[in-house]
XYZ file of C-alpha atoms in Angstrom:
653
model
C -23.814 -10.021 -28.065
C -24.541 -11.744 -31.719
C -21.848 -11.618 -34.297
C -23.866 -10.040 -36.991
C -23.751 -6.728 -34.861
C -21.214 -4.504 -32.916
C -21.219 -4.847 -29.357
C -21.998 -1.567 -27.903
C -24.891 0.183 -30.116
C -25.784 -3.056 -31.854
C -25.326 -1.690 -35.334
C -25.500 -4.427 -37.714
C -22.699 -5.606 -39.536
C -22.614 -6.325 -43.874
C -22.669 -9.935 -44.198
C -20.185 -11.400 -46.840
C -21.746 -11.272 -50.319
C -25.253 -9.510 -48.865
C -27.501 -8.650 -51.174
C -28.804 -5.070 -51.037
C -25.906 -3.908 -48.723
C -27.370 -0.247 -48.449
C -30.507 -1.543 -46.426
C -28.024 -2.724 -43.553
C -25.572 0.053 -44.151
C -28.382 2.693 -43.556
C -29.699 0.995 -40.835
C -26.543 1.315 -38.724
C -26.114 5.130 -40.219
C -29.715 5.456 -38.533
C -28.664 3.919 -35.133
C -25.657 5.731 -35.238
C -27.471 9.024 -35.805
C -29.903 8.096 -33.010
C -26.925 7.531 -30.345
C -24.033 9.920 -31.379
C -24.082 13.641 -29.872
C -27.193 12.321 -27.603
C -29.534 15.400 -26.613
C -32.452 14.057 -25.240
C -35.924 16.284 -24.832
C -36.757 14.545 -21.554
C -36.133 11.376 -19.314
C -39.501 11.960 -17.685
C -42.164 12.557 -20.163
C -44.216 9.502 -20.287
C -45.946 10.541 -23.346
C -44.364 12.320 -26.438
C -45.878 15.162 -28.173
C -48.785 14.977 -30.831
C -45.878 16.517 -33.236
C -42.708 15.539 -32.560
C -39.828 17.233 -34.042
C -37.832 14.852 -36.923
C -34.401 13.533 -35.161
C -36.059 14.235 -31.752
C -35.218 11.758 -28.942
C -36.495 10.673 -25.760
C -35.860 8.082 -22.830
C -38.732 6.222 -22.141
C -39.533 6.484 -18.368
C -41.259 3.768 -16.035
C -45.100 3.635 -16.752
C -45.047 5.550 -20.167
C -47.727 5.824 -22.523
C -49.361 6.473 -25.728
C -46.658 5.665 -28.281
C -44.044 5.091 -25.470
C -46.485 1.875 -23.887
C -44.187 -1.106 -23.144
C -41.002 0.211 -24.250
C -39.907 1.500 -20.776
C -35.942 2.389 -20.339
C -34.920 2.609 -24.459
C -34.067 5.417 -26.332
C -37.095 6.737 -28.695
C -36.063 8.538 -31.567
C -38.550 10.027 -33.915
C -37.471 9.650 -37.566
C -39.551 9.595 -41.058
C -42.722 9.963 -38.761
C -42.244 7.023 -36.533
C -40.320 6.235 -33.421
C -37.918 3.753 -33.539
C -37.012 2.109 -29.900
C -33.202 1.108 -29.245
C -31.340 -0.174 -26.327
C -28.916 2.036 -23.908
C -25.644 1.440 -23.331
C -24.661 1.904 -19.259
C -22.733 4.840 -18.888
C -24.058 6.738 -21.674
C -24.182 10.521 -21.449
C -26.730 12.941 -23.036
C -27.574 16.594 -22.664
C -31.358 16.566 -21.257
C -32.850 19.434 -22.921
C -35.747 20.024 -20.175
C -33.734 19.773 -17.253
C -30.882 21.758 -18.504
C -28.252 19.478 -17.557
C -26.109 16.857 -18.744
C -26.567 13.271 -17.299
C -25.017 9.615 -16.811
C -26.889 6.671 -17.646
C -26.248 3.870 -14.704
C -28.368 1.288 -16.665
C -31.326 2.210 -14.987
C -31.452 5.907 -14.164
C -29.810 9.283 -15.310
C -27.427 10.592 -13.090
C -26.977 14.123 -13.326
C -23.196 15.090 -14.149
C -23.528 19.054 -13.076
C -21.829 20.293 -9.891
C -23.790 22.828 -8.335
C -26.862 21.106 -7.160
C -25.505 18.167 -5.062
C -26.815 15.550 -7.511
C -23.825 14.967 -9.446
C -20.652 13.973 -8.875
C -18.968 17.416 -9.162
C -18.138 19.421 -5.710
C -20.959 21.331 -4.522
C -20.225 24.597 -2.557
C -21.845 25.685 0.682
C -21.916 29.055 2.442
C -22.826 27.206 5.172
C -23.393 23.482 6.875
C -24.627 24.728 10.522
C -25.828 28.483 10.153
C -29.328 27.896 11.125
C -30.917 30.972 8.958
C -29.258 32.568 5.957
C -27.757 35.990 5.246
C -29.703 38.808 4.875
C -28.860 39.369 1.410
C -27.876 36.272 0.136
C -25.776 36.322 -3.205
C -27.601 34.761 -6.446
C -27.155 30.979 -6.622
C -25.549 30.518 -3.121
C -26.275 27.710 -1.731
C -26.450 26.429 1.821
C -27.252 22.933 4.132
C -30.367 23.695 6.602
C -29.137 22.090 9.967
C -31.512 21.148 12.433
C -33.220 23.825 14.433
C -33.279 26.397 11.499
C -35.481 29.338 11.298
C -36.660 31.902 9.004
C -36.478 31.324 5.576
C -34.996 27.957 6.548
C -37.569 26.696 8.571
C -38.730 23.360 8.740
C -36.206 22.231 5.872
C -33.578 20.363 8.059
C -31.619 17.858 6.004
C -32.293 19.995 2.486
C -30.012 21.967 0.489
C -31.289 25.725 0.245
C -30.572 27.259 -2.880
C -31.022 30.904 -3.803
C -32.388 32.144 -6.929
C -34.590 35.155 -8.279
C -35.067 36.350 -5.072
C -36.499 33.126 -3.417
C -35.268 30.033 -1.847
C -35.641 26.445 -3.400
C -35.094 23.113 -1.507
C -34.165 20.013 -2.469
C -32.646 17.021 -0.859
C -28.636 16.304 -0.882
C -27.313 13.345 -2.985
C -25.830 10.563 -0.382
C -22.093 11.034 -0.957
C -22.136 14.224 -2.656
C -18.746 16.419 -2.202
C -18.845 19.784 -0.613
C -16.713 22.941 -0.223
C -17.950 24.828 2.787
C -17.018 28.445 2.873
C -17.394 29.503 6.450
C -15.600 26.047 7.679
C -13.432 26.446 4.975
C -13.168 22.465 4.643
C -14.219 19.920 2.384
C -16.983 17.216 3.468
C -18.959 14.303 2.287
C -22.428 14.012 2.718
C -23.256 10.991 5.104
C -27.190 10.743 4.804
C -27.656 12.919 7.579
C -24.932 15.461 7.626
C -21.684 16.585 6.099
C -18.266 14.971 7.502
C -14.625 15.620 6.932
C -13.068 12.176 7.111
C -9.243 11.847 6.650
C -9.412 8.275 5.573
C -12.226 5.714 5.816
C -12.528 1.826 5.414
C -15.301 0.408 3.555
C -16.782 -0.891 6.525
C -16.743 3.043 7.420
C -14.336 3.192 10.283
C -12.247 6.603 10.123
C -9.708 9.157 10.752
C -10.849 12.533 11.020
C -8.845 15.836 11.073
C -10.697 19.143 12.658
C -10.101 22.239 14.128
C -12.577 24.023 16.521
C -12.051 27.859 17.317
C -13.275 30.100 20.076
C -12.483 33.775 20.648
C -11.964 34.327 23.999
C -12.539 38.052 26.274
C -10.034 37.925 29.022
C -10.378 38.848 32.361
C -9.216 37.550 35.790
C -6.270 35.513 36.563
C -6.989 32.549 34.539
C -10.073 31.662 31.884
C -11.278 28.267 30.212
C -12.498 27.966 26.881
C -16.361 27.306 26.705
C -15.297 24.471 23.695
C -13.447 21.374 25.116
C -11.325 19.054 23.429
C -13.423 15.907 22.889
C -12.838 12.597 25.025
C -10.631 10.473 23.142
C -9.329 13.463 20.628
C -5.664 13.140 19.814
C -4.372 16.566 19.950
C -1.656 18.051 17.470
C -1.749 21.536 18.904
C -3.849 24.298 20.290
C -2.710 27.942 18.379
C -3.544 31.418 19.569
C -3.894 34.602 17.824
C -4.478 38.029 19.562
C -7.351 40.102 17.853
C -7.188 42.568 20.194
C -4.263 43.500 22.598
C -4.342 41.957 25.827
C -3.838 44.238 28.845
C -3.231 43.657 32.957
C -0.730 41.075 31.942
C 2.847 40.923 30.560
C 2.058 37.878 28.919
C 0.296 34.606 29.138
C 0.328 30.361 28.786
C -1.662 28.448 27.006
C -2.566 24.993 28.672
C -4.561 23.028 30.318
C -5.508 22.646 33.893
C -2.622 21.653 35.975
C -0.310 22.155 32.865
C -0.742 25.964 32.528
C 2.235 26.167 29.400
C 1.348 23.284 28.134
C 0.519 24.522 24.464
C 3.338 27.653 25.289
C 4.643 29.981 28.045
C 5.021 33.672 28.259
C 3.352 34.168 24.916
C 3.423 37.749 23.671
C 0.128 40.075 24.202
C 0.747 42.672 21.421
C -2.509 43.034 18.599
C -1.548 40.212 15.942
C 1.052 38.205 17.930
C 0.274 34.457 17.479
C 2.058 31.063 18.591
C 1.403 27.288 17.054
C 1.389 25.241 19.910
C 2.544 22.211 18.617
C 3.039 19.168 21.308
C 3.674 15.631 20.213
C 0.066 14.034 19.332
C -1.081 13.309 22.754
C -4.560 11.706 23.841
C -7.079 12.774 25.440
C -9.183 10.377 27.632
C -11.878 13.038 28.960
C -13.342 16.478 27.744
C -10.961 19.136 28.455
C -11.017 22.945 27.818
C -8.328 24.833 26.996
C -7.209 27.498 29.656
C -5.555 30.885 29.405
C -3.358 31.890 32.500
C -1.846 35.451 33.481
C 2.130 34.898 34.148
C 1.161 37.609 36.676
C -1.801 40.168 37.768
C -4.885 39.397 36.233
C -6.306 40.058 32.529
C -8.186 43.479 32.260
C -8.630 43.336 28.435
C -7.732 41.948 25.829
C -9.630 39.022 22.857
C -7.318 35.996 21.712
C -8.699 33.355 19.239
C -7.800 29.840 20.541
C -7.652 26.875 17.869
C -7.349 23.066 18.715
C -5.791 21.248 15.963
C -6.806 17.124 16.554
C -7.677 14.247 15.088
C -10.403 11.800 15.957
C -10.550 7.827 15.259
C -14.380 6.979 15.008
C -15.767 3.729 15.014
C -17.855 5.055 11.706
C -17.684 8.255 10.104
C -21.505 8.478 9.166
C -23.054 7.130 12.380
C -26.368 8.603 10.748
C -26.039 5.883 8.011
C -25.194 3.185 10.806
C -28.509 3.133 12.668
C -30.785 1.082 10.418
C -28.545 1.273 7.339
C -31.106 -0.870 5.280
C -33.731 1.409 5.608
C -31.782 4.005 3.399
C -33.340 5.081 0.223
C -30.745 3.366 -1.730
C -31.875 0.266 -0.571
C -35.383 0.339 -1.203
C -37.688 -1.366 -3.567
C -40.505 0.770 -4.408
C -40.314 2.177 -1.033
C -40.024 -0.664 0.824
C -36.895 -1.537 2.852
C -35.297 -5.456 2.485
C -36.526 -7.967 5.060
C -32.722 -9.635 4.312
C -29.577 -6.879 3.731
C -26.262 -8.858 3.544
C -23.304 -6.442 2.594
C -20.202 -8.513 2.643
C -18.297 -5.587 1.093
C -18.862 -3.522 4.409
C -19.662 -6.126 6.993
C -23.097 -5.331 7.963
C -25.974 -7.327 7.988
C -29.930 -7.065 8.899
C -32.584 -9.703 8.862
C -36.406 -8.765 9.580
C -35.897 -5.265 10.538
C -32.641 -5.734 12.891
C -29.289 -5.841 12.673
C -27.570 -9.555 12.200
C -24.450 -11.208 11.518
C -23.219 -13.602 8.907
C -23.773 -16.668 10.099
C -27.492 -15.907 10.949
C -27.883 -15.229 6.892
C -25.549 -17.792 5.358
C -23.190 -20.545 6.141
C -20.089 -22.332 3.961
C -19.394 -25.851 4.113
C -15.678 -26.603 2.876
C -12.184 -26.630 3.359
C -9.575 -24.099 4.671
C -9.274 -21.562 1.816
C -6.193 -18.977 1.140
C -7.347 -15.560 0.731
C -6.249 -12.282 0.462
C -6.172 -10.168 3.530
C -7.344 -6.561 3.390
C -3.139 -5.740 3.876
C -2.327 -8.279 0.633
C -0.893 -11.034 2.357
C -2.114 -14.203 1.805
C -4.123 -15.676 4.550
C -6.098 -18.830 5.421
C -9.858 -18.744 6.318
C -10.592 -22.018 8.509
C -12.894 -24.948 7.103
C -16.635 -24.619 7.506
C -16.935 -20.571 7.779
C -17.367 -17.634 5.711
C -14.221 -16.852 3.477
C -13.181 -12.967 2.763
C -11.241 -12.015 0.286
C -9.800 -8.731 -1.047
C -8.008 -9.549 -3.635
C -10.082 -7.162 -5.783
C -9.575 -4.273 -4.000
C -12.878 -4.789 -1.841
C -14.190 -7.190 0.810
C -16.041 -10.111 -0.871
C -17.482 -13.612 0.149
C -16.409 -16.184 -1.776
C -17.836 -19.544 -2.814
C -16.089 -21.985 -5.574
C -15.937 -25.023 -6.732
C -13.542 -27.652 -6.550
C -9.559 -27.155 -8.713
C -6.585 -28.762 -8.820
C -2.683 -27.425 -8.705
C -1.139 -29.764 -10.047
C 2.080 -27.692 -9.674
C 4.362 -29.952 -7.407
C 6.503 -27.789 -4.421
C 4.675 -24.326 -5.163
C 5.596 -22.286 -1.848
C 8.885 -21.047 -3.632
C 10.001 -23.456 -6.537
C 13.540 -22.659 -7.915
C 14.065 -25.402 -10.632
C 11.890 -26.457 -13.501
C 9.410 -28.566 -13.391
C 7.473 -30.523 -16.078
C 3.771 -31.108 -15.747
C 1.314 -33.510 -17.897
C -1.026 -31.363 -19.242
C -4.061 -32.331 -21.930
C -5.432 -30.348 -24.609
C -7.339 -27.578 -22.645
C -7.237 -24.306 -21.294
C -4.878 -23.520 -18.018
C -4.122 -21.216 -15.646
C -0.873 -19.900 -14.403
C -0.587 -17.926 -11.397
C 2.132 -16.608 -8.621
C 2.999 -14.267 -6.129
C 6.608 -12.423 -6.447
C 8.403 -9.952 -8.692
C 10.042 -13.144 -10.315
C 9.000 -14.590 -13.731
C 8.065 -17.957 -14.854
C 8.933 -19.171 -18.360
C 6.666 -21.923 -20.166
C 7.555 -24.102 -22.934
C 6.631 -27.146 -24.506
C 2.419 -27.955 -24.447
C 2.454 -24.259 -24.436
C 4.845 -20.998 -24.341
C 4.896 -17.738 -22.664
C 6.220 -15.753 -20.036
C 4.601 -14.653 -17.013
C 6.186 -11.612 -15.345
C 5.766 -11.199 -11.622
C 4.200 -7.411 -10.357
C 5.275 -7.641 -6.827
C 5.691 -9.539 -3.239
C 1.778 -8.974 -2.929
C 0.739 -9.192 -6.361
C -0.363 -12.346 -7.830
C 0.495 -12.876 -11.643
C -1.814 -14.607 -13.900
C -1.915 -16.108 -17.281
C -4.014 -17.966 -19.618
C -2.471 -20.589 -22.013
C -3.882 -22.951 -24.697
C -2.121 -26.194 -24.100
C -1.543 -29.100 -26.500
C -1.593 -32.766 -25.011
C 2.064 -33.206 -23.719
C 4.196 -31.756 -21.365
C 4.528 -28.270 -19.781
C 7.547 -27.183 -18.711
C 7.425 -24.346 -16.008
C 10.709 -22.570 -15.471
C 10.938 -19.926 -12.401
C 13.835 -17.276 -12.305
C 14.021 -14.980 -9.313
C 11.680 -14.531 -6.236
C 8.631 -16.883 -7.473
C 6.116 -17.918 -4.836
C 2.827 -19.727 -4.652
C 2.581 -21.172 -7.991
C -0.462 -22.617 -9.485
C -1.462 -24.054 -12.602
C -5.238 -25.308 -12.855
C -7.610 -25.952 -15.772
C -9.497 -22.953 -16.642
C -9.282 -19.387 -17.587
C -9.243 -17.525 -14.483
C -7.034 -18.268 -11.166
C -8.713 -19.195 -8.369
C -7.856 -19.441 -4.685
C -4.347 -20.771 -4.133
C -4.056 -24.447 -3.461
C -0.372 -25.084 -1.504
C 1.379 -28.400 -2.827
C 4.162 -30.274 -1.591
C 5.125 -33.677 -3.060
C 1.888 -33.884 -5.027
C -0.857 -32.258 -6.860
C -3.448 -31.200 -4.307
C -7.626 -30.837 -4.985
C -9.371 -28.495 -3.155
C -12.932 -29.729 -2.466
C -16.393 -27.838 -3.462
C -17.794 -25.357 -1.511
C -21.686 -25.657 -0.475
C -23.002 -22.347 0.473
C -26.456 -22.974 2.486
C -28.657 -19.992 3.714
C -29.990 -19.753 6.973
C -33.452 -21.213 8.164
C -34.375 -17.448 8.778
C -33.209 -16.275 5.422
C -34.889 -19.218 3.453
C -38.117 -18.165 5.346
C -38.381 -15.023 3.687
C -39.212 -16.687 0.087
C -42.160 -18.875 -0.583
C -43.621 -20.259 -3.782
C -46.576 -17.638 -4.445
C -44.289 -14.952 -3.400
C -44.348 -11.812 -3.309
C -40.707 -12.029 -3.263
C -37.832 -10.204 -4.985
C -33.596 -10.640 -4.466
C -30.784 -8.785 -5.816
C -27.223 -10.595 -5.782
C -24.616 -8.379 -6.743
C -20.700 -9.435 -6.925
C -18.614 -11.497 -9.569
C -19.818 -14.464 -11.407
C -17.869 -16.944 -13.760
C -19.411 -19.189 -16.366
C -17.216 -22.216 -16.572
C -17.838 -23.757 -19.587
C -20.167 -23.158 -22.660
C -21.133 -26.802 -22.197
C -22.723 -26.467 -19.036
C -25.488 -24.575 -16.809
C -24.203 -22.687 -13.526
C -26.689 -22.587 -10.805
C -26.564 -19.104 -9.131
C -29.349 -19.666 -6.610
C -31.264 -22.719 -5.755
C -33.202 -24.891 -3.465
C -32.568 -28.741 -2.994
C -33.838 -29.786 -6.539
C -34.267 -27.231 -8.886
C -32.545 -23.637 -9.840
C -34.174 -20.404 -9.225
C -31.489 -18.686 -11.108
C -29.252 -20.265 -13.610
C -26.528 -19.595 -16.443
C -27.222 -21.480 -18.831
C -24.850 -23.387 -20.848
C -25.053 -20.467 -24.151
C -24.624 -18.181 -21.307
C -27.929 -16.610 -21.031
C -28.999 -15.741 -17.148
C -32.325 -17.073 -16.574
C -34.711 -17.639 -13.687
C -37.187 -20.375 -13.018
C -39.955 -20.693 -10.264
C -41.851 -22.614 -12.718
C -41.148 -25.435 -15.411
C -40.163 -23.020 -17.983
C -37.473 -20.308 -17.671
C -37.833 -16.604 -18.138
C -34.809 -15.283 -19.829
C -33.502 -11.826 -18.697
C -31.558 -11.056 -22.440
C -28.379 -10.888 -20.810
C -25.212 -13.074 -20.944
C -22.197 -14.449 -19.085
C -19.353 -14.957 -21.046
C -18.216 -18.897 -20.734
C -14.549 -19.087 -19.183
C -15.140 -15.596 -17.924
C -15.443 -13.447 -13.779
C -18.379 -10.919 -15.053
C -19.523 -7.778 -12.580
C -23.487 -8.597 -12.347
C -26.182 -7.530 -10.424
C -29.003 -9.989 -10.943
C -32.813 -8.931 -9.646
C -35.590 -11.509 -10.289
C -39.299 -10.917 -8.550
C -42.306 -13.259 -8.389
C -45.738 -13.304 -6.925
C -49.038 -15.609 -8.177
C -49.357 -13.207 -11.054
C -46.017 -13.829 -12.947
C -42.235 -13.253 -12.807
C -39.783 -10.586 -13.573
C -35.845 -10.589 -14.033
C -33.541 -7.964 -14.955
C -29.544 -8.105 -15.238
C -26.956 -5.321 -14.888
C -29.592 -2.415 -15.379
C -31.470 -4.151 -18.350
C -35.130 -3.747 -19.188
C -36.857 -5.994 -16.966
C -38.309 -8.951 -18.313
C -42.176 -10.424 -17.150
C -44.461 -12.887 -17.604
C -47.549 -14.223 -16.153
C -46.203 -18.206 -15.607
C -47.877 -18.728 -12.036
C -44.500 -19.931 -9.611
C -44.755 -23.628 -8.514
C -41.363 -24.487 -7.497
C -41.626 -25.307 -3.682
C -39.163 -23.510 -1.563
C -37.329 -25.385 0.799
C -33.389 -24.774 2.104
C -31.518 -22.406 -0.535
C -27.896 -22.572 -1.377
C -25.541 -20.308 -3.434
C -24.551 -22.163 -6.441
C -26.331 -25.943 -6.082
C -26.844 -28.272 -3.026
C -23.704 -29.909 -3.704
C -21.631 -27.037 -4.395
C -20.013 -25.071 -6.687
C -19.260 -27.166 -10.532
C -15.372 -27.634 -10.939
C -13.793 -24.062 -11.754
C -16.411 -22.012 -10.824
C -16.383 -19.039 -8.432
C -18.629 -16.277 -6.912
C -17.567 -13.242 -5.204
C -20.323 -11.867 -3.848
C -21.093 -8.156 -2.568
C -24.700 -8.114 -1.275
C -27.351 -10.089 -1.474
C -30.971 -8.764 -0.837
C -34.339 -10.002 -0.532
C -37.686 -7.718 -0.546
C -41.200 -8.991 0.761
C -42.814 -7.280 -2.029
C -42.858 -8.031 -6.085
C -41.081 -4.817 -7.278
C -42.485 -3.233 -10.020
C -40.301 -3.003 -13.386
C -38.769 -0.028 -12.688
C -37.663 -0.670 -9.061
C -36.175 -4.302 -10.422
C -34.353 -2.389 -13.221
C -32.692 -0.093 -10.774
C -31.601 -2.836 -8.316
C -29.997 -5.012 -10.956
C -27.054 -3.210 -10.859
C -23.548 -3.956 -9.999
C -21.943 -3.245 -6.495
C -21.217 0.520 -5.330
């Protein structure tokens, strides 16, 4: 962001000794008036009315015409009988008048915040997620999820949310990830794209623990009776409870259990109306589907009704199985309705290539030495040489590729004595694990305070040429002192400084084959990117001779594929790790690029770059002190429209 305006709303600053200060001041006030207490007339209207009200504001959608033409993704504010078009910051909030809802701008689209329709971040309240027909007299505003096989007013609407208003039902699709409270099941559930599920705990790859209670009312007769419901195979049962709904007759008491263990969940249980038993057992795994059996302790049952409830845990390989089959075909991965030809989701460890499930080696390979990474458990472990390295330091699984770096601290594993290090006048980063402290003196001063045994603490210094003294106290392990403004993977040293070699990340032949000079092609990359220094460029995506995507020395993100670059208008600050979502597209008609939800920049330059072997970074590896922490790579065999490219230029979520 230029230094003559503010970072978020681009409000112009007054310059020293500036003439006509009121002009700049009034411009800033005008922009504030447009952004503050934002209420939009619409976010879907493609052309403004003939006579807009003074002060009215619109969001300009893709494909707008008239006075809005060419201003896609901008805030249009009408003042002094003219429109002004302003950039909207990501996560801006607004009230949208024609939709009567509040919404958040995610960088490409407006996401409703209302809680009652399943489209926002709040909790949806459902009457049922299993009822195949609505109640005879629905309450105003009541909502159902329509299951398969629905009838009556729900017929043909499976997978929709049905809302009853003004004497009729309306239907809409639920949002994946919507949270709902389901009244008839008395549970919270998440919509997985196909059904409402209730995981107790879920890992990013979707392995889960679910807690569930299933019930059945039994009308008793005979010496014993089995439930129609069963304990599912591989369920872990915590207990089976019973409640008498009408007095049991014909037997003085009864047992609750399974075949071969009649009293497993309770023996000689009471038969009076309202009697109940919580048949708790030590958690027991059942490896075959098993019904619950109620047995008369003597005589036979001649009447009575008992509610039987099975309380259990299950351990599914995926809490959202509906989304595991052709997961890449889900709408969130689509570009103008087309699924990706390549989808590498490193966070969830799932891959697809040419419409089929794949694996990471079929997408990209790493050439480089063994690398220290943080495991899912928080421990520092070594990833083997020449295989992809995955790191959980950020809290999610990311593929790491990085440039060379040198740890100049000697005996790094568990130092106890002060150490003097010869340094030059530049930026260094000091890091370590453990609850102790490092005290810095000499060429730079400061104290690095630890955060815990499994926590890495970092501290950036600007050193003068000379000796930097590092003094440990308490428990300090894995100390690293390296050039640069952020910490890279830990490098263990013993008697001398050690340099980690650069990583070379090469696309597979099958992945590279999806790209061509003439296209049509669209690529999206998401993750954290670094730009080491303002004196050198950073290659993001390259072939053997040319950058396809690059951060210029000044920090601007640009695409090539032709002799000249196309500037996205977005920058990465030198010396930082930045969350980035980049989407670039090309065909014979020209190029298009967007970064972090920005309005795409397009031109008509015909691509000329030959596509051969493709690399993340450059063919000779990452530059020194550069690091990529990648979440996703996506490739589509179409050139996305402006709105689609903007929507895919988003950070990982």
